[in-house]
């Protein structure tokens, strides 16, 4: 990952993981939009947040990405992101 992109990321057998926990807005959105904008990236991307990323969700839809909640608890949110087909 580029040092200019906030958060951390890693590739695993189930796809790309992007951890934005501990970041202040708008850095979580910046990190996710950077990753989904990479050529050839269609997901799945597992994204980790401290809180529900309500401002990111309409952006994802506008860019043709689907999301599903894998976890939504008071101490964190995990979304699975995939490019719409």
JSON list of C-alpha atoms in Angstrom, two decimals:
[
{"chain": "A", "resi": 1, "resn": "UNK", "atom": "CA", "xyz": [0.00, 0.00, 0.00]},
{"chain": "A", "resi": 2, "resn": "UNK", "atom": "CA", "xyz": [1.14, 3.53, -0.68]},
{"chain": "A", "resi": 3, "resn": "UNK", "atom": "CA", "xyz": [2.30, 5.52, 2.34]},
{"chain": "A", "resi": 4, "resn": "UNK", "atom": "CA", "xyz": [-0.09, 8.26, 1.17]},
{"chain": "A", "resi": 5, "resn": "UNK", "atom": "CA", "xyz": [-3.12, 6.04, 1.81]},
{"chain": "A", "resi": 6, "resn": "UNK", "atom": "CA", "xyz": [-4.43, 6.08, 5.37]},
{"chain": "A", "resi": 7, "resn": "UNK", "atom": "CA", "xyz": [-4.93, 2.89, 7.34]},
{"chain": "A", "resi": 8, "resn": "UNK", "atom": "CA", "xyz": [-3.41, -0.50, 6.73]},
{"chain": "A", "resi": 9, "resn": "UNK", "atom": "CA", "xyz": [-4.17, -3.23, 4.22]},
{"chain": "A", "resi": 10, "resn": "UNK", "atom": "CA", "xyz": [-3.21, -6.81, 3.50]},
{"chain": "A", "resi": 11, "resn": "UNK", "atom": "CA", "xyz": [-4.09, -9.51, 1.03]},
{"chain": "A", "resi": 12, "resn": "UNK", "atom": "CA", "xyz": [-5.45, -12.79, 2.39]},
{"chain": "A", "resi": 13, "resn": "UNK", "atom": "CA", "xyz": [-6.95, -15.92, 0.83]},
{"chain": "A", "resi": 14, "resn": "UNK", "atom": "CA", "xyz": [-10.42, -14.37, 1.04]},
{"chain": "A", "resi": 15, "resn": "UNK", "atom": "CA", "xyz": [-9.41, -11.07, -0.60]},
{"chain": "A", "resi": 16, "resn": "UNK", "atom": "CA", "xyz": [-8.11, -7.66, 0.35]},
{"chain": "A", "resi": 17, "resn": "UNK", "atom": "CA", "xyz": [-8.53, -6.40, 3.92]},
{"chain": "A", "resi": 18, "resn": "UNK", "atom": "CA", "xyz": [-8.46, -2.67, 4.71]},
{"chain": "A", "resi": 19, "resn": "UNK", "atom": "CA", "xyz": [-8.31, -1.57, 8.35]},
{"chain": "A", "resi": 20, "resn": "UNK", "atom": "CA", "xyz": [-9.38, 2.02, 8.98]},
{"chain": "A", "resi": 21, "resn": "UNK", "atom": "CA", "xyz": [-9.90, 1.69, 12.72]},
{"chain": "A", "resi": 22, "resn": "UNK", "atom": "CA", "xyz": [-8.36, 4.53, 14.70]},
{"chain": "A", "resi": 23, "resn": "UNK", "atom": "CA", "xyz": [-8.49, 6.96, 11.77]},
{"chain": "A", "resi": 24, "resn": "UNK", "atom": "CA", "xyz": [-10.33, 10.27, 11.91]},
{"chain": "A", "resi": 25, "resn": "UNK", "atom": "CA", "xyz": [-12.78, 11.29, 9.17]},
{"chain": "A", "resi": 26, "resn": "UNK", "atom": "CA", "xyz": [-12.40, 11.59, 6.25]},
{"chain": "A", "resi": 27, "resn": "UNK", "atom": "CA", "xyz": [-9.45, 9.16, 6.24]},
{"chain": "A", "resi": 28, "resn": "UNK", "atom": "CA", "xyz": [-11.53, 5.93, 6.36]},
{"chain": "A", "resi": 29, "resn": "UNK", "atom": "CA", "xyz": [-13.47, 7.02, 3.27]},
{"chain": "A", "resi": 30, "resn": "UNK", "atom": "CA", "xyz": [-10.28, 8.16, 1.53]},
{"chain": "A", "resi": 31, "resn": "UNK", "atom": "CA", "xyz": [-8.66, 4.76, 2.15]},
{"chain": "A", "resi": 32, "resn": "UNK", "atom": "CA", "xyz": [-11.61, 2.74, 0.85]},
{"chain": "A", "resi": 33, "resn": "UNK", "atom": "CA", "xyz": [-12.14, 4.92, -2.22]},
{"chain": "A", "resi": 34, "resn": "UNK", "atom": "CA", "xyz": [-8.43, 4.64, -3.03]},
{"chain": "A", "resi": 35, "resn": "UNK", "atom": "CA", "xyz": [-8.53, 0.85, -2.87]},
{"chain": "A", "resi": 36, "resn": "UNK", "atom": "CA", "xyz": [-11.72, 0.40, -4.91]},
{"chain": "A", "resi": 37, "resn": "UNK", "atom": "CA", "xyz": [-10.35, 2.81, -7.52]},
{"chain": "A", "resi": 38, "resn": "UNK", "atom": "CA", "xyz": [-7.32, 0.66, -8.27]},
{"chain": "A", "resi": 39, "resn": "UNK", "atom": "CA", "xyz": [-7.37, -0.94, -11.72]},
{"chain": "A", "resi": 40, "resn": "UNK", "atom": "CA", "xyz": [-8.53, -4.55, -11.64]},
{"chain": "A", "resi": 41, "resn": "UNK", "atom": "CA", "xyz": [-10.00, -4.30, -8.15]},
{"chain": "A", "resi": 42, "resn": "UNK", "atom": "CA", "xyz": [-13.41, -5.96, -8.02]},
{"chain": "A", "resi": 43, "resn": "UNK", "atom": "CA", "xyz": [-13.36, -7.32, -4.47]},
{"chain": "A", "resi": 44, "resn": "UNK", "atom": "CA", "xyz": [-14.09, -8.78, -2.19]},
{"chain": "A", "resi": 45, "resn": "UNK", "atom": "CA", "xyz": [-12.67, -6.20, 0.15]},
{"chain": "A", "resi": 46, "resn": "UNK", "atom": "CA", "xyz": [-13.18, -6.62, 3.87]},
{"chain": "A", "resi": 47, "resn": "UNK", "atom": "CA", "xyz": [-13.21, -3.16, 5.44]},
{"chain": "A", "resi": 48, "resn": "UNK", "atom": "CA", "xyz": [-12.89, -2.50, 9.17]},
{"chain": "A", "resi": 49, "resn": "UNK", "atom": "CA", "xyz": [-14.27, 0.68, 10.77]},
{"chain": "A", "resi": 50, "resn": "UNK", "atom": "CA", "xyz": [-14.67, 2.14, 14.27]},
{"chain": "A", "resi": 51, "resn": "UNK", "atom": "CA", "xyz": [-18.20, 3.28, 13.42]},
{"chain": "A", "resi": 52, "resn": "UNK", "atom": "CA", "xyz": [-20.82, 2.88, 10.72]},
{"chain": "A", "resi": 53, "resn": "UNK", "atom": "CA", "xyz": [-19.44, 4.67, 7.62]},
{"chain": "A", "resi": 54, "resn": "UNK", "atom": "CA", "xyz": [-22.76, 6.32, 6.69]},
{"chain": "A", "resi": 55, "resn": "UNK", "atom": "CA", "xyz": [-21.21, 8.87, 4.32]},
{"chain": "A", "resi": 56, "resn": "UNK", "atom": "CA", "xyz": [-19.24, 6.19, 2.46]},
{"chain": "A", "resi": 57, "resn": "UNK", "atom": "CA", "xyz": [-22.24, 3.98, 1.62]},
{"chain": "A", "resi": 58, "resn": "UNK", "atom": "CA", "xyz": [-23.86, 6.29, -0.99]},
{"chain": "A", "resi": 59, "resn": "UNK", "atom": "CA", "xyz": [-20.42, 6.83, -2.56]},
{"chain": "A", "resi": 60, "resn": "UNK", "atom": "CA", "xyz": [-19.97, 3.07, -2.93]},
{"chain": "A", "resi": 61, "resn": "UNK", "atom": "CA", "xyz": [-23.37, 2.72, -4.59]},
{"chain": "A", "resi": 62, "resn": "UNK", "atom": "CA", "xyz": [-22.65, 5.60, -6.96]},
{"chain": "A", "resi": 63, "resn": "UNK", "atom": "CA", "xyz": [-19.37, 3.96, -7.97]},
{"chain": "A", "resi": 64, "resn": "UNK", "atom": "CA", "xyz": [-21.06, 0.62, -8.64]},
{"chain": "A", "resi": 65, "resn": "UNK", "atom": "CA", "xyz": [-20.00, -1.22, -5.50]},
{"chain": "A", "resi": 66, "resn": "UNK", "atom": "CA", "xyz": [-22.22, -3.36, -3.26]},
{"chain": "A", "resi": 67, "resn": "UNK", "atom": "CA", "xyz": [-21.70, -3.73, 0.46]},
{"chain": "A", "resi": 68, "resn": "UNK", "atom": "CA", "xyz": [-22.93, -6.09, 3.12]},
{"chain": "A", "resi": 69, "resn": "UNK", "atom": "CA", "xyz": [-22.55, -5.87, 6.86]},
{"chain": "A", "resi": 70, "resn": "UNK", "atom": "CA", "xyz": [-20.42, -8.71, 8.22]},
{"chain": "A", "resi": 71, "resn": "UNK", "atom": "CA", "xyz": [-20.45, -7.17, 11.69]},
{"chain": "A", "resi": 72, "resn": "UNK", "atom": "CA", "xyz": [-22.15, -4.12, 13.17]},
{"chain": "A", "resi": 73, "resn": "UNK", "atom": "CA", "xyz": [-21.53, -3.71, 16.89]},
{"chain": "A", "resi": 74, "resn": "UNK", "atom": "CA", "xyz": [-20.94, -0.72, 19.17]},
{"chain": "A", "resi": 75, "resn": "UNK", "atom": "CA", "xyz": [-17.17, -1.25, 19.07]},
{"chain": "A", "resi": 76, "resn": "UNK", "atom": "CA", "xyz": [-16.80, -1.67, 15.32]},
{"chain": "A", "resi": 77, "resn": "UNK", "atom": "CA", "xyz": [-18.23, -2.33, 11.89]},
{"chain": "A", "resi": 78, "resn": "UNK", "atom": "CA", "xyz": [-16.98, -4.72, 9.23]},
{"chain": "A", "resi": 79, "resn": "UNK", "atom": "CA", "xyz": [-18.22, -4.48, 5.65]},
{"chain": "A", "resi": 80, "resn": "UNK", "atom": "CA", "xyz": [-17.66, -6.80, 2.71]},
{"chain": "A", "resi": 81, "resn": "UNK", "atom": "CA", "xyz": [-17.38, -4.81, -0.52]},
{"chain": "A", "resi": 82, "resn": "UNK", "atom": "CA", "xyz": [-17.79, -6.15, -4.06]},
{"chain": "A", "resi": 83, "resn": "UNK", "atom": "CA", "xyz": [-18.05, -4.49, -7.43]},
{"chain": "A", "resi": 84, "resn": "UNK", "atom": "CA", "xyz": [-21.60, -4.81, -8.78]},
{"chain": "A", "resi": 85, "resn": "UNK", "atom": "CA", "xyz": [-21.85, -7.09, -11.78]}
]
